[in-house]
């Protein structure tokens, strides 16, 4: 009997580095990018979570979607979303790539964000903190809330984040936005 039975067996190749890494006094499984785009939620007892950001048109069709950690202020996501708006061909003009007017809630009320939008020729309609009431711009805000409801209620993977990798969750969110546009435009 061979004292080393594995000598005759073919050795398998590993595709990457070991998945176990040293931890204080032991080993743990390497999480890699697991749990990316998450942060402690300020409203859910500090549990890790994500925020969904959506830019919609007047009818509520999602133009751009994004994901950020739950503890990141909303106004940091706005410039990224505005830059990601796709170019749209209009009948009499060249392709447009920015909105004429942007409505947002009080979370986006930051002086730098207002200046950035005005410098790009976008009319700013953001509720001001401690000045405007929710009834003034609330009639425009419901369009975004309805779109978020379409995304989270009709697509199980979006409402509760099951994906550990942030890029996968963003991919499913983008797919849900595309399906929502397809459903609304074909009916």
PDB file of C-alpha atoms in Angstrom:
ATOM      1  CA  UNK A   1       0.000   0.000   0.000  1.00  0.00           C
ATOM      2  CA  UNK A   2       1.309   3.402  -0.945  1.00  0.00           C
ATOM      3  CA  UNK A   3       1.948   5.551   2.161  1.00  0.00           C
ATOM      4  CA  UNK A   4       1.344   8.655   0.035  1.00  0.00           C
ATOM      5  CA  UNK A   5      -1.922   8.024  -1.835  1.00  0.00           C
ATOM      6  CA  UNK A   6      -2.045  11.518  -3.290  1.00  0.00           C
ATOM      7  CA  UNK A   7       1.135  11.031  -5.372  1.00  0.00           C
ATOM      8  CA  UNK A   8      -0.700   9.242  -8.140  1.00  0.00           C
ATOM      9  CA  UNK A   9      -3.594  11.659  -8.168  1.00  0.00           C
ATOM     10  CA  UNK A  10      -3.485  14.637 -10.447  1.00  0.00           C
ATOM     11  CA  UNK A  11      -2.978  17.920  -8.665  1.00  0.00           C
ATOM     12  CA  UNK A  12      -5.650  20.543  -9.310  1.00  0.00           C
ATOM     13  CA  UNK A  13      -4.667  24.061 -10.211  1.00  0.00           C
ATOM     14  CA  UNK A  14      -5.872  27.013  -8.234  1.00  0.00           C
ATOM     15  CA  UNK A  15      -7.225  29.983 -10.118  1.00  0.00           C
ATOM     16  CA  UNK A  16      -6.284  32.556  -7.532  1.00  0.00           C
ATOM     17  CA  UNK A  17      -4.772  33.147  -4.114  1.00  0.00           C
ATOM     18  CA  UNK A  18      -5.885  31.256  -1.047  1.00  0.00           C
ATOM     19  CA  UNK A  19      -9.274  32.242   0.272  1.00  0.00           C
ATOM     20  CA  UNK A  20      -8.216  31.993   3.897  1.00  0.00           C
ATOM     21  CA  UNK A  21      -6.313  34.884   5.390  1.00  0.00           C
ATOM     22  CA  UNK A  22      -4.701  35.295   8.766  1.00  0.00           C
ATOM     23  CA  UNK A  23      -6.712  37.050  11.393  1.00  0.00           C
ATOM     24  CA  UNK A  24      -5.886  37.800  15.016  1.00  0.00           C
ATOM     25  CA  UNK A  25      -4.980  34.404  16.441  1.00  0.00           C
ATOM     26  CA  UNK A  26      -6.620  32.363  13.686  1.00  0.00           C
ATOM     27  CA  UNK A  27      -7.924  32.301  10.164  1.00  0.00           C
ATOM     28  CA  UNK A  28     -11.069  33.688   8.625  1.00  0.00           C
ATOM     29  CA  UNK A  29     -12.566  33.454   5.191  1.00  0.00           C
ATOM     30  CA  UNK A  30     -11.477  36.316   2.941  1.00  0.00           C
ATOM     31  CA  UNK A  31     -14.503  38.417   2.100  1.00  0.00           C
ATOM     32  CA  UNK A  32     -12.870  40.180  -0.839  1.00  0.00           C
ATOM     33  CA  UNK A  33     -15.336  42.723  -2.175  1.00  0.00           C
ATOM     34  CA  UNK A  34     -18.263  41.270  -0.239  1.00  0.00           C
ATOM     35  CA  UNK A  35     -20.498  43.840   1.324  1.00  0.00           C
ATOM     36  CA  UNK A  36     -19.243  46.659  -0.865  1.00  0.00           C
ATOM     37  CA  UNK A  37     -21.303  49.824  -1.159  1.00  0.00           C
ATOM     38  CA  UNK A  38     -22.691  49.426   2.339  1.00  0.00           C
ATOM     39  CA  UNK A  39     -22.462  51.494   5.466  1.00  0.00           C
ATOM     40  CA  UNK A  40     -24.131  51.847   8.840  1.00  0.00           C
ATOM     41  CA  UNK A  41     -27.690  53.057   8.395  1.00  0.00           C
ATOM     42  CA  UNK A  42     -28.589  56.108  10.501  1.00  0.00           C
ATOM     43  CA  UNK A  43     -32.227  54.984  10.765  1.00  0.00           C
ATOM     44  CA  UNK A  44     -31.865  51.220  11.254  1.00  0.00           C
ATOM     45  CA  UNK A  45     -29.815  50.830  14.458  1.00  0.00           C
ATOM     46  CA  UNK A  46     -26.515  51.034  12.632  1.00  0.00           C
ATOM     47  CA  UNK A  47     -27.041  47.945  10.444  1.00  0.00           C
ATOM     48  CA  UNK A  48     -25.177  47.967   7.174  1.00  0.00           C
ATOM     49  CA  UNK A  49     -27.299  49.070   4.257  1.00  0.00           C
ATOM     50  CA  UNK A  50     -27.443  50.857   0.929  1.00  0.00           C
ATOM     51  CA  UNK A  51     -29.358  53.774  -0.564  1.00  0.00           C
ATOM     52  CA  UNK A  52     -30.882  53.793  -4.010  1.00  0.00           C
ATOM     53  CA  UNK A  53     -30.624  57.060  -5.978  1.00  0.00           C
ATOM     54  CA  UNK A  54     -32.844  57.588  -9.025  1.00  0.00           C
ATOM     55  CA  UNK A  55     -33.128  60.439 -11.526  1.00  0.00           C
ATOM     56  CA  UNK A  56     -36.472  60.323 -13.316  1.00  0.00           C
ATOM     57  CA  UNK A  57     -38.175  62.307 -16.041  1.00  0.00           C
ATOM     58  CA  UNK A  58     -41.492  64.069 -15.528  1.00  0.00           C
ATOM     59  CA  UNK A  59     -43.472  60.876 -16.218  1.00  0.00           C
ATOM     60  CA  UNK A  60     -41.484  58.894 -13.663  1.00  0.00           C
ATOM     61  CA  UNK A  61     -39.343  56.833 -16.030  1.00  0.00           C
ATOM     62  CA  UNK A  62     -35.947  56.133 -14.468  1.00  0.00           C
ATOM     63  CA  UNK A  63     -33.153  57.791 -16.465  1.00  0.00           C
ATOM     64  CA  UNK A  64     -30.215  57.002 -14.181  1.00  0.00           C
ATOM     65  CA  UNK A  65     -29.908  54.827 -11.094  1.00  0.00           C
ATOM     66  CA  UNK A  66     -27.162  54.623  -8.512  1.00  0.00           C
ATOM     67  CA  UNK A  67     -26.301  52.976  -5.212  1.00  0.00           C
ATOM     68  CA  UNK A  68     -24.413  54.410  -2.260  1.00  0.00           C
ATOM     69  CA  UNK A  69     -23.707  53.369   1.300  1.00  0.00           C
ATOM     70  CA  UNK A  70     -26.459  54.200   3.781  1.00  0.00           C
ATOM     71  CA  UNK A  71     -24.270  56.632   5.717  1.00  0.00           C
ATOM     72  CA  UNK A  72     -23.258  58.764   2.693  1.00  0.00           C
ATOM     73  CA  UNK A  73     -25.015  62.111   2.297  1.00  0.00           C
ATOM     74  CA  UNK A  74     -27.346  62.254  -0.701  1.00  0.00           C
ATOM     75  CA  UNK A  75     -25.863  65.385  -2.251  1.00  0.00           C
ATOM     76  CA  UNK A  76     -22.625  63.522  -3.081  1.00  0.00           C
ATOM     77  CA  UNK A  77     -24.523  61.244  -5.494  1.00  0.00           C
ATOM     78  CA  UNK A  78     -26.263  64.034  -7.415  1.00  0.00           C
ATOM     79  CA  UNK A  79     -23.341  65.202  -9.621  1.00  0.00           C
ATOM     80  CA  UNK A  80     -22.523  61.609 -10.548  1.00  0.00           C
ATOM     81  CA  UNK A  81     -26.123  60.941 -11.557  1.00  0.00           C
ATOM     82  CA  UNK A  82     -26.465  64.164 -13.551  1.00  0.00           C
ATOM     83  CA  UNK A  83     -23.251  63.410 -15.481  1.00  0.00           C
ATOM     84  CA  UNK A  84     -24.564  59.914 -16.282  1.00  0.00           C
ATOM     85  CA  UNK A  85     -27.757  61.126 -17.986  1.00  0.00           C
ATOM     86  CA  UNK A  86     -27.742  59.676 -21.513  1.00  0.00           C
ATOM     87  CA  UNK A  87     -27.932  61.967 -24.517  1.00  0.00           C
ATOM     88  CA  UNK A  88     -31.429  62.256 -25.963  1.00  0.00           C
ATOM     89  CA  UNK A  89     -32.217  63.276 -29.533  1.00  0.00           C
ATOM     90  CA  UNK A  90     -34.821  66.008 -29.797  1.00  0.00           C
ATOM     91  CA  UNK A  91     -36.790  66.794 -32.963  1.00  0.00           C
ATOM     92  CA  UNK A  92     -35.427  70.287 -33.631  1.00  0.00           C
ATOM     93  CA  UNK A  93     -32.278  70.545 -31.558  1.00  0.00           C
ATOM     94  CA  UNK A  94     -29.019  68.775 -31.076  1.00  0.00           C
ATOM     95  CA  UNK A  95     -28.757  65.958 -28.571  1.00  0.00           C
ATOM     96  CA  UNK A  96     -29.577  67.048 -25.028  1.00  0.00           C
ATOM     97  CA  UNK A  97     -27.649  65.607 -22.126  1.00  0.00           C
ATOM     98  CA  UNK A  98     -28.842  67.684 -19.196  1.00  0.00           C
ATOM     99  CA  UNK A  99     -32.254  68.532 -17.798  1.00  0.00           C
ATOM    100  CA  UNK A 100     -33.731  72.037 -17.890  1.00  0.00           C
ATOM    101  CA  UNK A 101     -34.981  71.823 -14.315  1.00  0.00           C
ATOM    102  CA  UNK A 102     -34.176  69.539 -11.390  1.00  0.00           C
ATOM    103  CA  UNK A 103     -36.503  68.921  -8.433  1.00  0.00           C
ATOM    104  CA  UNK A 104     -35.049  67.407  -5.254  1.00  0.00           C
ATOM    105  CA  UNK A 105     -35.823  67.108  -1.570  1.00  0.00           C
ATOM    106  CA  UNK A 106     -34.064  68.713   1.393  1.00  0.00           C
ATOM    107  CA  UNK A 107     -31.321  66.087   1.521  1.00  0.00           C
ATOM    108  CA  UNK A 108     -29.783  67.692  -1.579  1.00  0.00           C
ATOM    109  CA  UNK A 109     -29.878  71.252  -0.180  1.00  0.00           C
ATOM    110  CA  UNK A 110     -26.155  72.079  -0.104  1.00  0.00           C
ATOM    111  CA  UNK A 111     -24.667  75.325  -1.373  1.00  0.00           C
ATOM    112  CA  UNK A 112     -21.984  73.604  -3.494  1.00  0.00           C
ATOM    113  CA  UNK A 113     -24.565  71.365  -5.150  1.00  0.00           C
ATOM    114  CA  UNK A 114     -26.752  74.352  -6.028  1.00  0.00           C
ATOM    115  CA  UNK A 115     -23.777  76.215  -7.509  1.00  0.00           C
ATOM    116  CA  UNK A 116     -22.680  73.158  -9.479  1.00  0.00           C
ATOM    117  CA  UNK A 117     -26.146  72.772 -11.028  1.00  0.00           C
ATOM    118  CA  UNK A 118     -26.533  76.480 -11.810  1.00  0.00           C
ATOM    119  CA  UNK A 119     -23.102  76.568 -13.500  1.00  0.00           C
ATOM    120  CA  UNK A 120     -24.333  73.822 -15.831  1.00  0.00           C
ATOM    121  CA  UNK A 121     -27.479  75.762 -16.761  1.00  0.00           C
ATOM    122  CA  UNK A 122     -29.903  73.619 -14.769  1.00  0.00           C
ATOM    123  CA  UNK A 123     -32.713  75.420 -12.932  1.00  0.00           C
ATOM    124  CA  UNK A 124     -32.631  74.336  -9.302  1.00  0.00           C
ATOM    125  CA  UNK A 125     -35.862  73.456  -7.471  1.00  0.00           C
ATOM    126  CA  UNK A 126     -34.526  72.017  -4.220  1.00  0.00           C
ATOM    127  CA  UNK A 127     -36.446  72.422  -0.965  1.00  0.00           C
ATOM    128  CA  UNK A 128     -34.484  74.607   1.421  1.00  0.00           C
ATOM    129  CA  UNK A 129     -33.821  73.339   4.923  1.00  0.00           C
ATOM    130  CA  UNK A 130     -35.758  75.137   7.678  1.00  0.00           C
ATOM    131  CA  UNK A 131     -37.523  77.342   5.097  1.00  0.00           C
ATOM    132  CA  UNK A 132     -39.686  75.338   2.670  1.00  0.00           C
ATOM    133  CA  UNK A 133     -42.420  72.971   3.767  1.00  0.00           C
ATOM    134  CA  UNK A 134     -42.934  69.557   2.249  1.00  0.00           C
ATOM    135  CA  UNK A 135     -46.215  70.669   0.660  1.00  0.00           C
ATOM    136  CA  UNK A 136     -44.517  73.146  -1.681  1.00  0.00           C
ATOM    137  CA  UNK A 137     -42.343  70.728  -3.660  1.00  0.00           C
ATOM    138  CA  UNK A 138     -44.093  67.565  -2.512  1.00  0.00           C
ATOM    139  CA  UNK A 139     -46.302  67.539  -5.580  1.00  0.00           C
ATOM    140  CA  UNK A 140     -43.188  66.863  -7.699  1.00  0.00           C
ATOM    141  CA  UNK A 141     -41.493  64.518  -5.235  1.00  0.00           C
ATOM    142  CA  UNK A 142     -44.207  61.850  -5.465  1.00  0.00           C
ATOM    143  CA  UNK A 143     -43.058  61.005  -9.004  1.00  0.00           C
ATOM    144  CA  UNK A 144     -39.705  59.826  -7.659  1.00  0.00           C
ATOM    145  CA  UNK A 145     -41.355  57.955  -4.788  1.00  0.00           C
ATOM    146  CA  UNK A 146     -43.637  56.184  -7.251  1.00  0.00           C
ATOM    147  CA  UNK A 147     -40.648  55.138  -9.367  1.00  0.00           C
ATOM    148  CA  UNK A 148     -38.845  53.806  -6.287  1.00  0.00           C
ATOM    149  CA  UNK A 149     -42.002  51.866  -5.472  1.00  0.00           C
ATOM    150  CA  UNK A 150     -42.064  50.398  -9.001  1.00  0.00           C
ATOM    151  CA  UNK A 151     -38.460  49.288  -8.630  1.00  0.00           C
ATOM    152  CA  UNK A 152     -38.637  47.857  -5.118  1.00  0.00           C
ATOM    153  CA  UNK A 153     -42.117  46.303  -5.123  1.00  0.00           C
ATOM    154  CA  UNK A 154     -41.990  44.645  -8.535  1.00  0.00           C
ATOM    155  CA  UNK A 155     -38.449  43.271  -8.273  1.00  0.00           C
ATOM    156  CA  UNK A 156     -37.669  41.158  -5.219  1.00  0.00           C
ATOM    157  CA  UNK A 157     -33.895  41.468  -5.503  1.00  0.00           C
ATOM    158  CA  UNK A 158     -34.089  45.252  -5.300  1.00  0.00           C
ATOM    159  CA  UNK A 159     -36.436  45.724  -2.319  1.00  0.00           C
ATOM    160  CA  UNK A 160     -34.243  43.678  -0.002  1.00  0.00           C
ATOM    161  CA  UNK A 161     -30.588  43.635  -0.897  1.00  0.00           C
ATOM    162  CA  UNK A 162     -29.638  39.963  -1.316  1.00  0.00           C
ATOM    163  CA  UNK A 163     -26.467  40.649  -3.286  1.00  0.00           C
ATOM    164  CA  UNK A 164     -23.218  40.892  -1.374  1.00  0.00           C
ATOM    165  CA  UNK A 165     -21.264  42.505  -4.190  1.00  0.00           C
ATOM    166  CA  UNK A 166     -22.135  46.109  -4.899  1.00  0.00           C
ATOM    167  CA  UNK A 167     -21.596  45.806  -8.638  1.00  0.00           C
ATOM    168  CA  UNK A 168     -24.093  42.916  -8.821  1.00  0.00           C
ATOM    169  CA  UNK A 169     -26.709  44.885  -6.890  1.00  0.00           C
ATOM    170  CA  UNK A 170     -26.197  47.895  -9.167  1.00  0.00           C
ATOM    171  CA  UNK A 171     -26.524  45.593 -12.175  1.00  0.00           C
ATOM    172  CA  UNK A 172     -29.856  44.224 -10.933  1.00  0.00           C
ATOM    173  CA  UNK A 173     -31.031  47.765 -10.157  1.00  0.00           C
ATOM    174  CA  UNK A 174     -30.128  48.894 -13.688  1.00  0.00           C
ATOM    175  CA  UNK A 175     -31.929  45.872 -15.145  1.00  0.00           C
ATOM    176  CA  UNK A 176     -35.019  46.631 -13.039  1.00  0.00           C
ATOM    177  CA  UNK A 177     -34.954  50.251 -14.281  1.00  0.00           C
ATOM    178  CA  UNK A 178     -34.718  49.059 -17.904  1.00  0.00           C
ATOM    179  CA  UNK A 179     -37.617  46.634 -17.404  1.00  0.00           C
ATOM    180  CA  UNK A 180     -39.670  49.392 -15.773  1.00  0.00           C
ATOM    181  CA  UNK A 181     -39.049  51.682 -18.770  1.00  0.00           C
ATOM    182  CA  UNK A 182     -39.932  48.880 -21.179  1.00  0.00           C
ATOM    183  CA  UNK A 183     -43.207  48.099 -19.376  1.00  0.00           C
ATOM    184  CA  UNK A 184     -44.275  51.741 -19.131  1.00  0.00           C
ATOM    185  CA  UNK A 185     -43.349  52.635 -22.724  1.00  0.00           C
ATOM    186  CA  UNK A 186     -45.039  49.615 -24.347  1.00  0.00           C
ATOM    187  CA  UNK A 187     -48.381  50.028 -22.577  1.00  0.00           C
TER     188      UNK A 187
END
